[in-house]
Amino acid sequence: MKTKLSLLTLAMISHFSMADVQYRLSITEPEHHLGNVDITFPKSAQAHLDVQLADWRTGRYEILDMANGVRFFEANDSVGNALKWHKVDKNTWRIHFDKPTQVKVSYQVYANELAMRSRHIDDSHAFIDASGFFMYSDSFRQEPVTVALDVPEQWRSVSGMQFADSKHSFKADNYDILLDSPIETGINQLHKFKVDGRAYELVIWGEGNYDVDLMLKDLKKLVKTGSLIWHNYPYDRYVFMVHATSGARGATEHLNSTIIQRHRDRFASRNDYLGFISTAAHEFIHTWNVKNYRPTGLVPYDYVAINYSELLWLVEGSTSYLEDYLLLSAGITTNQEFYQGLTRTVNRHMQTPGREVQSVAHTSFDKWINQGGDHGRNYSTNIYLEGALVSMALDIDLIDKSDGKISYRDVHSELYKQHKLPKSFDTNDVKRILQQISGRDYSGWWATYVDGPAILNFDKLFEKVGLEYDYPLGTKPVAKIEGSAKQAGALLELTHVARGGNAWQAGLTAGDKLVAVNKHQVRKDLATTLSIFEPGDVVTIDFIRRHKLVSLELTLAKGFNNSKVIRAVRAPSARQAKLYKAWTGVAHPNAKN
């Protein structure tokens, strides 16, 4: 009898879970960033239903407390009777009912977090990331969903999801797809194009100094490059969403779309445009790396807890590294622009004392809690910077040891082939793939550069591929305080004091406001202030700390009036030229024909 009842219960649950979860967002008071959400969950045979709003959103490894915008929560049964509910924790509502019923949930959401790329409503648009708007229940997470928008008729709605029954409604196979398929709706530009049989859209919200023709030209080049690394494309349609804003900046990858935010006046110059197209390349790579293969700990996503992994450097840092390869191979950027970007990355690494303290594995695991600022720079690194350089070191090692036949791109190709979702991969899987493609055991290399702080010899690395890392001609030694500062009225406020440097040893700290050096009033920056001194001079620093004037002595360090740069060697050997092409996809600029 118990068996029959259990089977009956399972059948009821299976039957009840066949229906869609239906979402509706009504833009009610856009000028106040308010909207109303209505959700209909299918019948459930349970005694209660837990509904939750995500505690973080994919692509940003940080607890965001997105439930703080919810007010006027209500729950009703299928005929409109109010259901009892209470909050279990800060982002979980438990709804009680006596018999199986549809559950209808409604609440108001405050959406004014554009820079977080989670929820935003104003009188010109709404950016809808499900993690910031739409609650879910684990009981129905894998059921089909529909989303309907009540928005002004003249607004246009765009998403990576398929349209449902109107131009402002969408459908997805489950909540995970909904959460990874944001919607941009509002007054916007929409440009469609096709490349190799796949459909693409560029939707732009906001006015700015962007050149749409150039964006389309380069995006068409960019999307052709996926086959340089992976054996196929995981989508038939892809949407580039762009926000030209007054302040918000950043980007987030999604399942078959991306959202890119830049200041409206930061598109026109070449450097600004490179910032945009590099971001587009980065998010495009994520279509494979993290959206179609990702580390254990992130599979499946847990939306209400920290998702730990020691491989976030491979998710983000490797993506930052590979974006340069795609841009250079596609002819979107030049060799010189490639060197300039690589120079910035290497110099930032060299100016980050935390590189000697924290490994990429540890910074990956601690990404959720790592802090920035002075202490972060002295004792930590980040998954983007350090991950990109470790990826580069591994790539050059593979290329060098295989005489140009194998590269780090092959690692990512194999990860996609062997560990495509719903599978995941861990550190041992990556090491196994490295041995599989190279025939060599990378455990020792991994222990040195991934599990330990990566002490990289850039001279040796770059020599293998025909580059050099040195000061420009005419560089001269100058006096230096080992730190950085910003103007604070007539003073200079230290924003960073390098761990172990001369300012650190003398007792200066971030937040100190410099008044004078040897009784000479500080000027607009440290370099100008110290220009009358020589390296090795012992000087008196007058500064303000806790509103009091303090003095101390400091020995000026030796610096240089230029930073080191990466450039091509004038006469590369045949091997250097060969490895350079295997590394970048293009010919060495000084190679003999």
XYZ file of C-alpha atoms in Angstrom:
593
model
C 0.000 0.000 0.000
C 2.847 2.375 0.870
C 4.450 1.662 -2.519
C 1.226 2.483 -4.383
C 0.814 5.745 -2.440
C 4.418 6.732 -3.131
C 3.989 6.081 -6.841
C 0.774 8.080 -6.841
C 2.479 10.981 -5.099
C 5.339 10.915 -7.605
C 2.859 10.858 -10.472
C 1.024 13.867 -9.006
C 4.254 15.819 -8.623
C 5.287 14.919 -12.179
C 1.876 15.951 -13.509
C 1.820 19.205 -11.558
C 5.301 20.173 -12.745
C 4.395 20.005 -16.428
C 3.094 23.606 -16.553
C 5.207 26.681 -17.246
C 6.346 29.128 -14.625
C 4.914 32.431 -15.808
C 6.575 35.777 -15.076
C 5.225 39.240 -15.761
C 7.018 42.543 -15.146
C 4.967 45.720 -15.270
C 6.851 48.997 -15.486
C 4.674 51.106 -13.213
C 6.697 54.119 -12.093
C 9.817 54.204 -14.245
C 10.938 57.621 -13.060
C 11.132 56.141 -9.560
C 12.815 52.922 -10.796
C 9.843 50.789 -9.735
C 8.207 47.769 -11.311
C 5.726 45.107 -10.257
C 6.475 41.407 -10.671
C 3.799 38.710 -10.887
C 4.717 35.017 -10.937
C 2.494 31.976 -11.352
C 4.006 28.696 -10.160
C 2.387 25.374 -11.194
C 0.498 23.196 -8.740
C 2.595 21.625 -6.046
C 1.832 18.626 -3.832
C 4.121 19.905 -1.096
C 2.976 21.527 2.150
C 4.787 24.727 1.357
C 6.674 26.439 -1.441
C 9.960 28.299 -0.951
C 10.615 31.113 -3.410
C 13.943 32.894 -3.544
C 15.740 35.763 -5.188
C 19.365 35.145 -6.116
C 22.068 36.394 -3.750
C 24.510 37.057 -6.581
C 24.479 37.068 -10.331
C 26.570 35.056 -12.743
C 29.717 36.757 -13.960
C 30.168 38.768 -10.750
C 31.587 36.676 -7.934
C 30.274 38.797 -5.091
C 27.260 38.617 -2.756
C 24.972 41.452 -3.851
C 21.927 41.112 -1.539
C 19.516 41.740 -4.389
C 16.448 40.954 -2.283
C 16.810 44.362 -0.608
C 14.714 45.930 -3.382
C 11.614 43.793 -2.750
C 8.512 45.252 -1.082
C 4.753 44.440 -0.868
C 5.209 40.670 -1.168
C 1.929 38.761 -1.530
C 0.998 35.140 -2.251
C -2.390 33.803 -3.392
C -3.838 30.484 -4.444
C -5.357 29.717 -7.852
C -8.681 31.424 -7.028
C -7.181 34.499 -5.426
C -7.293 33.572 -1.744
C -4.397 34.934 0.282
C -1.846 32.368 1.407
C 0.160 32.611 4.606
C 3.874 33.189 4.230
C 6.923 34.168 6.233
C 10.549 34.938 5.480
C 13.001 32.138 6.193
C 16.066 34.255 5.561
C 16.937 37.518 3.824
C 16.076 36.266 0.338
C 13.715 33.301 0.894
C 9.932 33.485 1.330
C 8.069 30.342 2.504
C 4.453 30.088 1.341
C 2.052 27.699 3.126
C -1.057 25.966 1.732
C -3.327 23.126 2.813
C -3.913 21.461 -0.544
C -2.242 21.396 -3.976
C -2.693 24.688 -5.753
C -1.113 27.065 -8.173
C 0.748 29.757 -6.282
C 0.616 33.314 -7.490
C 3.283 35.636 -6.125
C 3.473 39.388 -6.558
C 5.837 42.063 -5.260
C 7.309 45.423 -6.090
C 10.971 45.652 -7.096
C 13.193 48.709 -6.876
C 15.559 48.675 -9.849
C 18.281 51.306 -9.691
C 21.495 49.323 -9.908
C 22.654 49.904 -13.461
C 26.359 49.544 -12.678
C 25.758 46.133 -11.102
C 24.067 45.067 -14.356
C 21.383 43.324 -12.314
C 18.314 45.578 -12.341
C 17.557 48.994 -13.741
C 14.394 50.854 -14.701
C 14.018 54.450 -15.787
C 11.800 56.394 -18.172
C 13.853 55.363 -21.220
C 14.515 51.662 -20.685
C 14.761 48.682 -18.375
C 17.672 46.274 -18.114
C 16.335 43.016 -16.729
C 18.672 40.393 -15.324
C 16.464 37.706 -13.801
C 18.705 37.456 -10.747
C 17.650 40.968 -9.756
C 13.960 40.720 -10.684
C 12.508 37.212 -10.784
C 12.179 34.848 -7.846
C 12.411 31.127 -8.426
C 11.647 27.898 -6.612
C 14.005 24.941 -6.658
C 10.895 22.785 -7.102
C 10.314 24.284 -10.549
C 13.812 25.422 -11.537
C 13.942 23.018 -14.481
C 10.445 23.763 -15.788
C 9.784 25.934 -18.879
C 9.334 29.647 -18.223
C 7.670 32.554 -20.009
C 8.263 36.248 -19.408
C 5.818 38.982 -20.396
C 6.609 42.687 -20.141
C 4.090 45.481 -19.676
C 6.103 48.377 -21.094
C 5.352 51.409 -23.271
C 4.310 50.345 -26.762
C 7.114 52.288 -28.444
C 9.763 50.410 -26.491
C 11.706 47.599 -28.172
C 12.557 44.412 -26.231
C 15.640 42.348 -27.077
C 17.058 39.200 -25.471
C 19.027 36.090 -26.295
C 15.851 34.159 -25.493
C 13.260 33.329 -28.104
C 10.160 35.486 -28.436
C 6.950 33.952 -27.100
C 3.609 35.336 -28.278
C 4.392 39.051 -28.564
C 7.250 41.473 -29.186
C 7.510 41.976 -25.418
C 7.414 38.361 -24.270
C 10.015 35.605 -24.182
C 10.311 31.920 -23.367
C 13.054 29.631 -22.112
C 13.406 25.941 -21.314
C 14.112 26.581 -17.628
C 14.997 29.204 -15.038
C 18.755 28.771 -15.517
C 18.410 29.917 -19.135
C 16.189 32.814 -18.080
C 18.717 33.903 -15.473
C 21.507 33.837 -18.057
C 19.528 35.682 -20.750
C 19.008 39.328 -19.783
C 16.435 41.530 -21.496
C 17.050 45.067 -22.749
C 13.793 46.913 -23.349
C 13.302 50.574 -24.106
C 14.251 53.251 -26.621
C 17.234 51.755 -28.396
C 18.997 51.151 -31.688
C 18.946 47.655 -33.143
C 21.290 46.416 -35.853
C 21.098 42.860 -37.203
C 23.674 40.956 -39.229
C 24.617 37.409 -40.185
C 28.007 35.712 -40.243
C 28.534 32.106 -41.364
C 24.835 31.366 -41.086
C 24.501 32.601 -37.501
C 22.369 35.598 -36.541
C 23.705 38.526 -34.543
C 22.200 41.658 -33.061
C 23.766 44.845 -31.737
C 21.376 46.801 -29.515
C 22.496 50.169 -28.131
C 20.759 52.128 -25.393
C 21.857 55.725 -24.907
C 23.466 58.390 -27.042
C 27.228 58.583 -27.363
C 30.189 59.227 -29.630
C 30.232 55.646 -30.924
C 30.664 54.754 -34.590
C 28.070 52.073 -35.335
C 29.559 51.222 -38.726
C 32.965 50.560 -37.180
C 31.422 48.520 -34.364
C 29.525 46.352 -36.840
C 32.571 45.963 -39.091
C 34.755 44.708 -36.239
C 32.094 42.598 -34.570
C 31.649 40.746 -37.878
C 35.390 40.026 -37.857
C 35.390 39.063 -34.198
C 32.591 36.503 -34.320
C 34.380 34.574 -37.080
C 37.313 33.836 -34.753
C 35.604 31.304 -32.468
C 36.726 28.499 -34.772
C 40.365 29.447 -34.134
C 40.008 27.795 -30.710
C 36.840 25.687 -30.540
C 35.417 23.085 -32.910
C 31.909 24.536 -33.077
C 29.677 27.390 -31.948
C 27.230 26.775 -29.068
C 24.587 29.189 -30.385
C 22.644 30.086 -33.514
C 21.936 33.655 -32.415
C 23.966 36.084 -30.290
C 23.133 39.555 -28.947
C 25.622 42.330 -28.126
C 23.925 44.768 -25.729
C 25.617 48.139 -25.226
C 24.795 50.821 -22.673
C 26.196 54.279 -23.438
C 25.893 55.775 -19.968
C 26.963 58.708 -17.847
C 28.775 56.643 -15.243
C 28.200 52.888 -15.202
C 30.919 50.857 -16.830
C 31.823 47.195 -17.075
C 30.462 44.116 -18.795
C 28.955 40.722 -18.093
C 28.849 37.560 -20.175
C 25.673 35.573 -20.615
C 24.580 32.380 -22.319
C 24.240 33.810 -25.842
C 24.530 37.524 -25.190
C 26.586 40.112 -23.370
C 25.960 43.483 -21.775
C 28.718 46.110 -22.185
C 28.593 49.457 -20.384
C 30.801 52.439 -21.221
C 30.643 56.163 -20.661
C 28.843 57.741 -23.609
C 31.954 59.812 -24.488
C 34.410 56.886 -24.297
C 34.013 55.310 -27.732
C 35.539 57.685 -30.287
C 39.301 57.802 -29.655
C 41.307 54.774 -30.706
C 42.230 53.896 -27.123
C 38.616 54.184 -25.992
C 37.403 52.139 -28.925
C 39.977 49.451 -28.179
C 38.505 49.329 -24.677
C 35.095 48.606 -26.173
C 36.121 46.021 -28.762
C 38.448 44.251 -26.282
C 35.542 43.951 -23.879
C 33.373 42.559 -26.664
C 36.071 39.963 -27.412
C 36.360 39.057 -23.738
C 32.637 38.462 -23.327
C 32.450 36.602 -26.645
C 35.091 34.123 -25.426
C 32.995 33.551 -22.322
C 30.338 32.037 -24.564
C 32.559 28.952 -24.426
C 34.752 29.499 -21.354
C 32.313 29.475 -18.388
C 29.013 29.384 -20.266
C 29.677 26.011 -21.896
C 32.474 24.615 -19.719
C 33.215 25.689 -16.194
C 34.920 24.441 -13.036
C 33.513 22.159 -10.399
C 32.006 24.341 -7.707
C 30.106 26.352 -10.306
C 28.139 23.393 -11.704
C 25.303 23.719 -11.184
C 25.167 27.349 -10.104
C 23.981 27.828 -6.544
C 22.273 31.210 -6.641
C 22.011 31.667 -2.884
C 25.510 30.687 -1.745
C 29.164 31.338 -2.532
C 30.366 29.080 -5.368
C 33.999 28.310 -4.523
C 36.635 27.382 -7.098
C 40.428 27.605 -7.360
C 40.067 27.915 -11.133
C 38.379 31.305 -11.504
C 41.719 32.545 -12.890
C 41.174 30.163 -15.809
C 37.619 31.430 -16.224
C 38.457 35.145 -16.220
C 42.220 35.546 -16.545
C 42.519 33.123 -19.452
C 39.628 34.903 -21.157
C 41.433 38.236 -20.754
C 44.528 36.650 -22.243
C 42.815 34.969 -25.201
C 40.916 38.122 -26.212
C 44.171 39.649 -27.506
C 44.789 36.605 -29.690
C 41.357 36.856 -31.292
C 41.636 40.601 -31.923
C 45.122 40.350 -33.393
C 44.336 37.290 -35.515
C 41.213 38.987 -36.879
C 43.150 42.083 -37.914
C 41.109 44.280 -35.560
C 44.211 45.318 -33.624
C 47.834 45.757 -34.699
C 51.031 44.258 -33.358
C 51.854 47.583 -31.720
C 48.474 47.796 -30.017
C 48.974 44.244 -28.809
C 52.327 45.211 -27.273
C 50.834 48.282 -25.619
C 48.076 46.266 -23.974
C 50.492 43.559 -22.862
C 52.827 46.239 -21.481
C 50.035 47.653 -19.310
C 49.250 44.179 -17.952
C 52.876 43.324 -17.153
C 53.585 46.713 -15.581
C 50.484 46.470 -13.381
C 51.704 43.059 -12.257
C 55.164 44.425 -11.437
C 53.590 47.289 -9.461
C 51.463 44.882 -7.393
C 53.465 43.593 -4.390
C 50.660 41.123 -3.708
C 51.973 39.020 -6.596
C 54.630 37.767 -4.153
C 52.013 36.781 -1.575
C 48.908 35.300 -3.184
C 48.771 32.591 -5.855
C 46.194 32.537 -8.640
C 44.622 29.467 -7.041
C 44.199 31.282 -3.743
C 42.967 34.519 -5.281
C 40.425 32.462 -7.235
C 39.099 30.812 -4.090
C 39.033 34.149 -2.241
C 37.518 36.154 -5.106
C 34.271 36.503 -3.159
C 36.016 38.259 -0.259
C 39.180 39.771 -1.739
C 39.389 43.488 -1.072
C 40.931 46.177 -3.223
C 42.697 49.304 -2.095
C 46.141 49.641 -0.603
C 46.108 46.429 1.440
C 44.686 44.430 -1.449
C 47.416 45.664 -3.770
C 50.122 44.824 -1.223
C 48.890 41.395 -0.200
C 46.642 40.117 -2.991
C 46.318 39.929 -6.712
C 43.269 39.346 -8.912
C 41.986 36.632 -11.182
C 42.070 38.831 -14.288
C 45.602 40.233 -14.073
C 47.437 37.283 -12.584
C 45.293 34.762 -14.455
C 46.126 36.395 -17.790
C 49.877 36.295 -17.120
C 49.874 32.710 -15.845
C 47.889 31.774 -18.963
C 50.491 33.518 -21.118
C 53.367 31.773 -19.353
C 51.678 28.398 -19.857
C 50.944 29.193 -23.495
C 54.534 30.169 -24.298
C 55.827 27.098 -22.469
C 53.560 24.807 -24.507
C 54.489 26.526 -27.761
C 58.209 26.490 -26.987
C 58.345 22.844 -25.886
C 56.292 21.670 -28.893
C 58.129 23.804 -31.463
C 54.926 25.701 -32.186
C 52.655 22.672 -32.625
C 50.701 22.954 -29.356
C 49.322 25.979 -27.540
C 47.128 26.897 -24.600
C 44.266 27.225 -27.065
C 44.354 23.435 -27.384
C 43.692 23.166 -23.639
C 40.506 25.193 -24.003
C 39.477 23.258 -27.072
C 39.763 20.021 -25.101
C 37.938 21.440 -22.101
C 35.033 22.254 -24.419
C 35.134 18.797 -26.025
C 35.561 16.779 -22.843
C 33.800 18.827 -20.170
C 30.919 20.588 -21.832
C 28.025 21.273 -19.478
C 26.422 19.600 -17.613
C 29.882 18.157 -16.926
C 32.442 20.186 -15.004
C 36.212 20.081 -14.626
C 38.702 20.395 -11.790
C 42.426 20.999 -11.449
C 43.277 17.348 -12.110
C 41.279 17.432 -15.338
C 43.278 20.415 -16.594
C 46.567 18.719 -15.692
C 45.405 15.545 -17.439
C 44.566 17.492 -20.598
C 47.953 19.203 -20.455
C 49.663 15.815 -20.318
C 47.388 14.427 -23.000
C 48.174 17.137 -25.549
C 51.850 17.673 -24.692
C 53.038 14.290 -23.468
C 54.551 16.027 -20.436
C 53.635 16.104 -16.732
C 52.750 19.674 -15.745
C 52.349 18.973 -12.010
C 55.638 20.700 -11.146
C 54.857 23.696 -13.334
C 51.405 23.929 -11.760
C 52.794 23.819 -8.219
C 55.181 26.674 -9.043
C 52.986 29.047 -11.032
C 49.390 28.210 -10.022
C 49.532 26.922 -6.458
C 52.364 29.254 -5.495
C 52.848 32.974 -6.161
C 53.882 33.232 -9.814
C 57.380 34.727 -10.037
C 57.639 35.205 -13.790
C 60.839 35.912 -15.723
C 59.478 38.123 -18.489
C 62.841 38.533 -20.197
C 63.107 34.771 -20.782
C 59.442 34.384 -21.688
C 59.401 37.135 -24.291
C 62.790 36.199 -25.755
C 61.329 32.872 -26.881
C 58.763 34.635 -29.082
C 60.948 37.470 -30.368
C 59.979 40.257 -27.946
C 61.874 42.237 -25.345
C 60.840 44.044 -22.166
C 62.994 47.087 -21.524
C 63.040 50.844 -20.996
C 62.578 53.104 -24.027
C 65.641 54.885 -25.397
C 66.455 58.072 -23.522
C 65.043 56.858 -20.191
C 66.728 58.546 -17.217
C 66.914 57.722 -13.504
C 64.785 59.841 -11.170
C 64.114 60.095 -7.446
C 61.132 58.087 -6.311
C 58.774 57.519 -3.408
C 57.565 53.937 -3.832
C 53.849 54.492 -3.821
C 51.190 56.532 -5.554
C 49.229 59.648 -4.679
C 46.330 61.809 -5.818
C 45.740 65.516 -5.499
C 43.798 66.556 -2.401
C 43.460 70.313 -2.730
C 46.947 71.770 -2.271
C 48.218 68.474 -0.853
C 49.049 65.007 -2.208
C 47.208 62.125 -0.552
C 48.967 58.762 -0.645
C 46.642 56.164 -2.133
C 49.145 53.305 -2.109
C 52.383 52.640 -0.261
C 54.262 49.689 -1.726
C 54.929 46.960 0.803
C 58.622 46.945 1.704
C 59.415 50.101 -0.291
C 61.114 53.252 0.974
C 57.870 54.979 2.031
C 56.697 51.805 3.796
C 59.980 51.442 5.687
C 59.972 55.119 6.652
C 56.509 54.777 8.170
C 54.226 56.441 5.633
C 50.861 54.850 4.951
C 47.934 55.252 2.594
C 45.817 58.245 3.596
C 48.740 60.414 4.692
C 48.544 63.866 3.071
C 51.942 65.156 1.958
C 52.563 68.856 2.579
C 56.226 69.369 1.718
C 59.496 67.611 0.870
C 62.551 69.310 2.412
C 60.309 72.341 3.038
C 59.396 72.521 -0.683
C 55.608 72.495 -1.027
C 54.303 69.490 -2.916
C 53.224 70.096 -6.498
C 50.658 68.470 -8.792
C 52.081 64.935 -8.554
C 54.886 62.942 -6.954
C 57.105 62.968 -10.052
C 56.992 66.776 -10.354
C 57.453 67.219 -6.596
C 60.578 65.022 -6.578
C 62.083 66.337 -9.823
C 64.528 68.617 -7.941
C 65.996 65.688 -5.986
C 68.287 62.754 -6.825
C 67.953 59.050 -6.022
C 69.576 58.382 -2.649
C 68.837 61.832 -1.219
C 67.662 61.781 2.384
C 64.712 64.146 2.679
C 62.259 65.304 5.326
C 58.617 64.610 4.528
C 56.018 66.854 6.196
C 52.562 65.340 6.122
C 49.191 65.424 7.837
C 47.847 62.395 9.708
C 44.790 62.528 11.951
C 44.668 66.312 11.379
C 48.151 66.821 12.843
C 51.360 67.866 11.076
C 53.987 65.101 11.284
C 57.524 64.842 9.904
C 59.841 61.947 9.104
C 62.979 61.228 7.101
C 62.994 59.127 3.957
C 65.701 58.012 1.528
C 64.539 58.544 -2.038
C 64.611 55.388 -4.166
C 65.837 55.066 -7.727
C 63.153 55.055 -10.356
C 62.945 55.973 -14.032
C 61.086 58.668 -15.929
C 59.582 56.030 -18.246
C 58.062 52.614 -17.628
C 59.369 49.498 -19.337
C 57.711 48.606 -22.629
C 57.301 45.427 -24.642
C 58.486 45.607 -28.246
C 59.524 43.353 -31.085
C 63.220 42.510 -31.371
C 64.803 44.039 -34.471
C 66.138 40.827 -35.966
C 64.276 37.746 -34.712
C 65.757 34.327 -35.344
C 63.865 31.923 -37.566
C 62.715 30.042 -34.473
C 61.562 33.222 -32.720
C 59.566 34.241 -35.794
C 58.041 30.791 -36.030
C 56.995 30.706 -32.376
C 55.697 34.272 -32.539
C 53.314 33.311 -35.331
C 52.232 30.176 -33.461
C 51.626 32.372 -30.413
C 49.794 35.341 -31.946
C 48.414 34.004 -35.228
C 50.212 36.706 -37.244
C 53.721 37.177 -38.586
C 56.452 38.768 -36.493
C 56.696 42.395 -37.723
C 60.453 42.118 -38.252
C 60.591 38.595 -39.648
C 62.454 38.068 -42.904
C 60.171 37.107 -45.772
